[in-house]
């Protein structure tokens, strides 16, 4: 057995792995990163970046519609070609930034030898580290019956492999990925049916904002199927059969669709029982149980990003990668910030902190203020911003609208330093969506 020892060994190539590797270069040059794919991971290569590239194309299609022009002058092949160039540029830029890191492109798993955790590639290279950082992301949770085939049963990876826009599409799951897919495909003209086991969308948002968004999806022609948990998939001459049940009533039924998109949540990259045998504490989905700096119960082994479980956010993943490395080199880790959750539908949704209308003061602003020009310039007149305070201190915020993620991110970043009245009295450039903040009023 040929075992290589290093100061830092990182498994993965996505945001948390890259952030950890870049942070580690501040302290050592003895870093190995083992990645099954080119750097960027699933986020850059298959899901996050490809989907946002398609969403950007949908915005341009909307602009053509507003001009009275034919939106189909933007072809899917053009969009996908540009998307490929964007991904290539990001990968090359990232690889250059990691020039001090030894990168091994191989699938890897964990083994234990003489009480020590080994990172083992498919070619049986063994790596041990003074610090091991598991940052290998998560995988799609599947539904029994049919395997994804890239044609009629799609995964989020389809954002990077689309050959044509489906005429109709059933999306199973209404989390961030499912909602983004529903919004995106509807704007490309697809007839979308959205299945969720819940009685409503967006339980993490307040009722007013949730209703605004639900009404918007209905205006797009999206058919919502609430209280529909998909138990299995099958195929017959008519198409794909979705066997569903109602979690509240127990009612059962079937639906038939030609093409389906699985947005059914994520699970750990390795089975829970495999990790338990190696001595790790994990949850039933195979996510590592860690402390606040990402340490697992196995000494010198950290798990960050999706490997640690929900919330599955790229911004959280990057932050955790940095904190794990800092802790491994003896530096005090920062307290976790209030992470922004952004959903890149059209228009965007975003939130952070505590959304509690019953126990906090509520401040609200719509986008139809006569001094707010940006929403009208970009053609998105739909919008609602709500901020929640205690003694004028910001506890949380949520928004739907143009650049909602940017506005909520600003609130999350400044909330420890300023009160909301102070922020309202400031002045943003015009026209920008940050002017939204100046029109908040207590309700």
XYZ file of C-alpha atoms in Angstrom:
443
model
C 0.000 0.000 0.000
C 1.483 3.314 -1.137
C 0.373 5.989 1.330
C 1.063 9.686 0.781
C 0.938 12.014 3.780
C 0.057 15.694 3.506
C -0.791 18.619 5.767
C -4.232 19.125 4.188
C -6.241 16.611 2.158
C -9.517 17.847 0.673
C -12.141 15.659 -0.989
C -14.256 17.556 -3.492
C -13.995 20.306 -6.068
C -17.006 22.544 -5.457
C -17.367 25.857 -3.594
C -16.540 24.529 -0.111
C -13.510 22.589 -1.364
C -12.201 25.533 -3.376
C -12.689 27.954 -0.479
C -10.888 25.552 1.875
C -8.009 25.058 -0.555
C -7.532 28.779 -1.166
C -7.615 29.504 2.561
C -5.114 26.708 3.212
C -2.582 28.264 0.807
C -2.176 31.076 3.350
C -0.641 28.605 5.796
C 0.964 25.761 3.815
C 1.849 24.546 0.324
C 1.302 20.900 1.253
C -2.286 20.622 0.040
C -3.937 17.866 -1.981
C -7.425 18.228 -3.404
C -9.067 15.072 -4.778
C -11.948 15.896 -7.105
C -14.054 13.540 -9.209
C -14.654 16.310 -11.760
C -12.953 19.493 -12.959
C -12.746 22.175 -10.292
C -16.046 23.911 -9.738
C -17.869 20.712 -8.882
C -21.550 20.155 -9.402
C -22.264 23.836 -8.720
C -20.263 25.121 -11.682
C -20.440 22.183 -14.063
C -24.004 20.967 -13.772
C -26.422 22.914 -11.621
C -25.920 26.316 -10.019
C -24.023 28.108 -12.797
C -25.758 26.403 -15.763
C -29.203 27.134 -14.339
C -28.344 30.781 -13.722
C -27.040 31.071 -17.290
C -30.396 29.796 -18.551
C -32.248 32.177 -16.250
C -30.219 35.058 -17.671
C -31.281 33.954 -21.154
C -34.910 33.912 -20.012
C -34.529 37.534 -18.883
C -33.297 38.467 -22.360
C -36.253 36.647 -23.920
C -38.558 38.721 -21.727
C -36.878 41.900 -22.971
C -37.485 40.876 -26.585
C -41.142 40.263 -25.773
C -41.403 43.754 -24.275
C -39.887 45.152 -27.479
C -42.476 43.340 -29.532
C -39.739 41.199 -31.095
C -39.623 37.439 -31.538
C -38.035 35.856 -28.425
C -37.191 32.762 -30.465
C -34.460 34.735 -32.211
C -32.487 33.616 -29.147
C -32.052 29.906 -29.838
C -31.338 27.242 -27.249
C -28.198 26.192 -29.107
C -26.852 29.749 -28.808
C -27.680 29.847 -25.109
C -26.046 26.486 -24.434
C -22.930 27.423 -26.416
C -22.518 30.602 -24.369
C -23.179 28.665 -21.181
C -20.374 26.255 -22.095
C -17.965 29.155 -22.632
C -18.938 30.662 -19.274
C -18.371 27.378 -17.468
C -15.020 26.876 -19.196
C -13.896 30.364 -18.180
C -14.885 29.805 -14.544
C -13.091 26.438 -14.443
C -9.915 27.885 -15.982
C -9.964 30.877 -13.638
C -10.419 28.606 -10.634
C -7.662 26.250 -11.732
C -5.228 29.173 -12.028
C -6.155 30.359 -8.537
C -5.403 26.854 -7.239
C -1.939 26.672 -8.809
C -0.358 26.031 -5.397
C -2.664 23.085 -4.751
C -1.944 19.565 -5.981
C -5.180 18.491 -7.655
C -5.958 14.816 -8.273
C -8.888 14.207 -10.607
C -10.362 10.936 -9.387
C -13.322 9.542 -7.510
C -12.504 8.852 -3.882
C -13.899 7.118 -0.841
C -12.870 6.751 2.790
C -11.218 3.774 4.425
C -9.822 3.206 7.897
C -6.420 1.566 8.350
C -4.845 1.146 11.789
C -7.295 3.666 13.203
C -6.437 6.311 10.601
C -8.764 7.676 7.913
C -7.447 7.246 4.372
C -8.739 9.036 1.305
C -8.560 6.362 -1.393
C -8.960 6.948 -5.127
C -10.368 4.446 -7.598
C -6.797 3.702 -8.685
C -5.953 2.826 -5.064
C -3.910 5.900 -4.278
C -4.019 6.394 -0.507
C -3.808 9.868 1.025
C -3.705 10.685 4.714
C -3.754 14.191 6.077
C -2.959 15.911 9.323
C -6.296 17.481 8.467
C -8.880 15.905 6.165
C -11.698 18.099 4.856
C -14.687 16.335 3.327
C -16.245 18.754 0.857
C -17.617 16.412 -1.782
C -21.147 17.780 -1.911
C -24.334 15.762 -2.105
C -26.265 13.681 -4.615
C -29.797 13.697 -5.934
C -32.338 11.681 -3.972
C -34.176 9.432 -6.439
C -37.694 8.003 -6.575
C -38.148 4.228 -6.939
C -39.131 2.872 -10.322
C -37.261 4.644 -13.107
C -33.681 5.827 -13.388
C -32.829 9.220 -14.889
C -32.102 8.885 -18.613
C -31.449 12.488 -19.637
C -34.435 12.419 -21.995
C -37.754 11.740 -20.288
C -36.511 11.531 -16.678
C -34.335 14.559 -16.000
C -32.100 15.612 -13.127
C -30.939 19.182 -12.410
C -27.864 18.295 -14.490
C -30.195 18.810 -17.460
C -29.515 22.537 -17.046
C -26.146 21.795 -18.708
C -27.245 19.190 -21.254
C -30.506 20.502 -22.721
C -30.928 19.763 -26.425
C -34.474 21.096 -26.690
C -37.100 22.790 -24.534
C -39.801 20.288 -23.547
C -43.361 21.092 -24.606
C -44.600 19.959 -21.185
C -42.809 19.060 -17.984
C -43.764 17.647 -14.589
C -41.445 18.886 -11.850
C -41.347 16.765 -8.718
C -40.344 18.862 -5.737
C -40.888 22.532 -4.916
C -37.727 23.479 -3.080
C -35.269 25.982 -4.538
C -34.293 23.786 -7.492
C -37.859 22.798 -8.343
C -39.128 26.371 -8.191
C -36.239 27.687 -10.268
C -36.869 24.986 -12.879
C -40.609 25.715 -12.918
C -40.068 29.445 -13.396
C -37.331 28.964 -15.987
C -39.142 26.463 -18.197
C -42.419 28.381 -17.976
C -40.638 31.456 -19.306
C -39.333 29.346 -22.199
C -42.916 28.358 -23.042
C -43.118 24.938 -21.399
C -46.397 23.792 -19.867
C -45.287 23.062 -16.289
C -46.959 20.944 -13.618
C -45.389 21.272 -10.164
C -45.780 18.520 -7.562
C -45.144 19.053 -3.853
C -46.078 16.963 -0.804
C -46.780 20.178 1.106
C -50.107 22.039 1.239
C -48.428 25.264 0.089
C -45.242 26.649 -1.393
C -42.378 28.285 0.498
C -43.164 27.430 4.123
C -40.043 29.360 5.182
C -41.550 32.632 3.893
C -44.420 34.683 5.323
C -47.965 34.245 4.069
C -48.181 37.563 2.128
C -44.994 36.925 0.200
C -45.894 33.286 -0.346
C -49.233 34.332 -1.820
C -47.647 36.874 -4.160
C -45.330 34.208 -5.519
C -47.998 31.522 -5.826
C -50.263 33.914 -7.732
C -47.370 34.763 -10.029
C -46.747 31.092 -10.866
C -50.433 30.645 -11.607
C -50.304 33.672 -13.922
C -47.468 31.925 -15.777
C -49.779 28.971 -16.343
C -47.989 26.629 -13.946
C -50.322 23.987 -12.563
C -49.735 23.364 -8.856
C -50.359 19.925 -7.414
C -50.286 20.333 -3.627
C -50.336 17.436 -1.148
C -48.918 15.080 -3.760
C -46.032 12.919 -2.558
C -44.661 10.875 -5.456
C -44.102 7.313 -4.242
C -42.884 5.646 -7.444
C -42.403 6.031 -11.171
C -43.303 3.626 -13.971
C -43.596 3.736 -17.739
C -46.313 2.606 -20.124
C -47.363 3.395 -23.699
C -48.890 6.706 -22.609
C -45.787 8.003 -20.846
C -44.424 8.097 -17.301
C -46.827 7.176 -14.525
C -46.479 9.067 -11.254
C -47.918 7.124 -8.334
C -48.811 9.663 -5.666
C -50.386 9.839 -2.245
C -51.795 12.664 -0.162
C -49.785 12.911 3.106
C -52.749 14.520 4.894
C -55.660 12.302 3.799
C -53.983 9.118 2.592
C -55.685 9.462 -0.801
C -53.794 7.744 -3.633
C -53.771 8.332 -7.371
C -51.855 8.390 -10.637
C -50.801 11.018 -13.130
C -49.179 10.545 -16.532
C -46.562 12.846 -18.077
C -44.172 12.602 -21.015
C -41.190 14.276 -19.329
C -40.382 14.696 -15.643
C -37.756 16.673 -13.755
C -36.596 15.362 -10.373
C -36.047 18.060 -7.748
C -36.634 15.671 -4.876
C -33.944 16.807 -2.482
C -30.397 15.721 -1.747
C -28.611 13.097 0.320
C -25.011 12.452 1.339
C -22.560 11.176 -1.255
C -21.925 8.041 0.776
C -24.431 5.720 2.409
C -24.934 6.344 6.122
C -24.108 2.754 7.110
C -20.732 2.953 5.317
C -19.768 6.039 7.304
C -21.029 4.600 10.577
C -18.761 1.578 10.068
C -15.833 3.990 9.774
C -16.802 5.567 13.100
C -18.525 8.739 11.897
C -21.679 10.204 13.387
C -24.092 10.850 10.514
C -27.798 11.409 10.053
C -30.042 8.934 8.173
C -29.466 10.805 4.881
C -25.703 10.315 5.114
C -24.867 13.884 6.121
C -22.046 14.288 8.639
C -22.877 15.549 12.112
C -20.383 18.256 13.062
C -19.759 21.019 15.547
C -19.995 24.686 14.565
C -16.539 24.705 12.906
C -17.228 21.577 10.859
C -15.376 19.037 13.008
C -16.760 15.527 12.843
C -16.493 13.194 15.810
C -13.425 11.609 14.168
C -10.312 13.604 15.138
C -8.800 15.884 12.477
C -11.621 15.215 9.999
C -13.946 18.073 9.010
C -17.076 18.041 6.845
C -18.251 21.240 5.166
C -20.825 22.404 2.654
C -23.420 19.956 1.425
C -21.556 17.094 3.113
C -22.768 18.609 6.385
C -26.392 18.819 5.276
C -29.010 21.533 5.264
C -29.221 24.320 4.446
C -27.612 23.421 1.103
C -26.272 26.835 0.115
C -23.156 27.695 -1.878
C -22.518 30.763 0.301
C -22.708 28.638 3.438
C -20.431 26.027 1.876
C -17.694 28.533 1.039
C -17.847 30.111 4.488
C -17.575 26.705 6.173
C -14.597 25.705 4.038
C -12.691 28.770 5.212
C -13.623 28.314 8.877
C -12.590 24.651 8.919
C -9.125 25.509 7.631
C -8.717 28.397 10.049
C -9.637 26.140 12.940
C -7.287 23.406 11.737
C -4.396 25.882 11.869
C -5.269 27.038 15.364
C -7.136 30.242 14.568
C -10.397 31.195 16.204
C -13.360 30.518 13.958
C -15.933 33.224 13.379
C -19.468 32.876 14.620
C -21.742 31.722 11.786
C -23.450 34.632 10.049
C -27.114 34.628 9.129
C -26.887 32.977 5.720
C -29.014 34.348 2.909
C -31.200 31.826 1.131
C -31.809 32.958 -2.442
C -34.075 31.275 -4.984
C -33.379 32.470 -8.510
C -36.849 32.333 -9.931
C -38.137 35.135 -12.146
C -38.515 37.325 -10.119
C -36.069 36.335 -7.383
C -36.885 35.264 -3.841
C -34.568 35.729 -0.876
C -34.629 35.631 2.898
C -32.406 35.527 5.975
C -32.739 35.408 9.721
C -35.988 35.155 11.652
C -39.286 35.538 9.807
C -41.781 35.863 12.654
C -44.750 38.164 11.974
C -46.335 37.296 15.326
C -43.482 38.388 17.594
C -41.459 40.950 15.633
C -42.173 44.383 14.192
C -42.841 44.275 10.455
C -41.655 46.854 7.939
C -42.856 46.603 4.363
C -42.252 48.154 0.944
C -43.657 47.349 -2.469
C -42.014 48.325 -5.744
C -44.740 50.604 -7.077
C -43.357 53.688 -5.320
C -43.286 56.679 -7.716
C -39.589 57.240 -6.991
C -38.551 53.641 -7.692
C -37.672 53.416 -11.374
C -35.554 50.268 -11.604
C -38.386 47.673 -11.552
C -40.159 49.454 -14.392
C -36.975 49.793 -16.440
C -36.341 46.047 -16.307
C -39.997 45.121 -16.707
C -40.486 43.471 -13.326
C -43.140 45.478 -11.541
C -43.857 42.646 -9.087
C -42.201 43.002 -5.709
C -42.596 42.901 -1.947
C -39.934 43.508 0.706
C -40.508 42.751 4.388
C -38.056 43.376 7.224
C -38.523 42.099 10.776
C -37.098 44.027 13.718
C -36.921 44.041 17.485
C -36.239 47.461 19.004
C -35.382 48.637 15.473
C -32.645 45.986 15.165
C -32.956 43.797 12.081
C -33.751 40.182 12.958
C -34.634 38.951 9.472
C -35.901 39.948 6.049
C -37.524 38.487 2.951
C -38.285 39.730 -0.527
C -39.665 38.830 -3.912
C -38.671 41.004 -6.827
C -35.916 42.196 -9.128
C -32.486 41.646 -7.516
C -34.117 40.507 -4.283
C -31.025 38.443 -3.465
C -28.795 41.531 -3.623
C -31.100 43.607 -1.433
C -31.480 40.895 1.197
C -27.730 40.209 1.141
C -27.050 43.851 1.986
C -29.465 43.687 4.911
C -27.811 40.511 6.178
C -24.343 42.024 5.948
C -25.116 45.302 7.737
C -27.664 44.111 10.272
C -25.210 43.794 13.193
C -23.981 47.374 12.703
C -27.003 49.556 11.955
C -30.630 49.854 12.922
C -33.290 49.746 10.255
C -34.289 53.426 10.749
C -30.644 54.389 10.181
C -30.595 52.379 6.969
C -33.859 53.898 5.770
C -32.389 57.390 6.259
C -29.394 56.567 4.054
C -29.364 57.231 0.317
C -28.884 54.701 -2.472
C -27.979 55.466 -6.073
C -30.930 55.930 -8.397
C -32.158 53.953 -10.199
C -31.239 50.859 -8.189
C -33.179 48.269 -6.257
C -31.419 49.384 -3.069
C -33.796 52.354 -3.063
C -36.379 49.797 -1.957
C -34.935 50.086 1.551
C -35.677 53.802 1.731
C -39.400 53.195 1.232
C -39.903 50.716 4.074
C -42.615 51.621 6.551
C -43.799 49.935 9.714
C -47.121 48.125 9.391
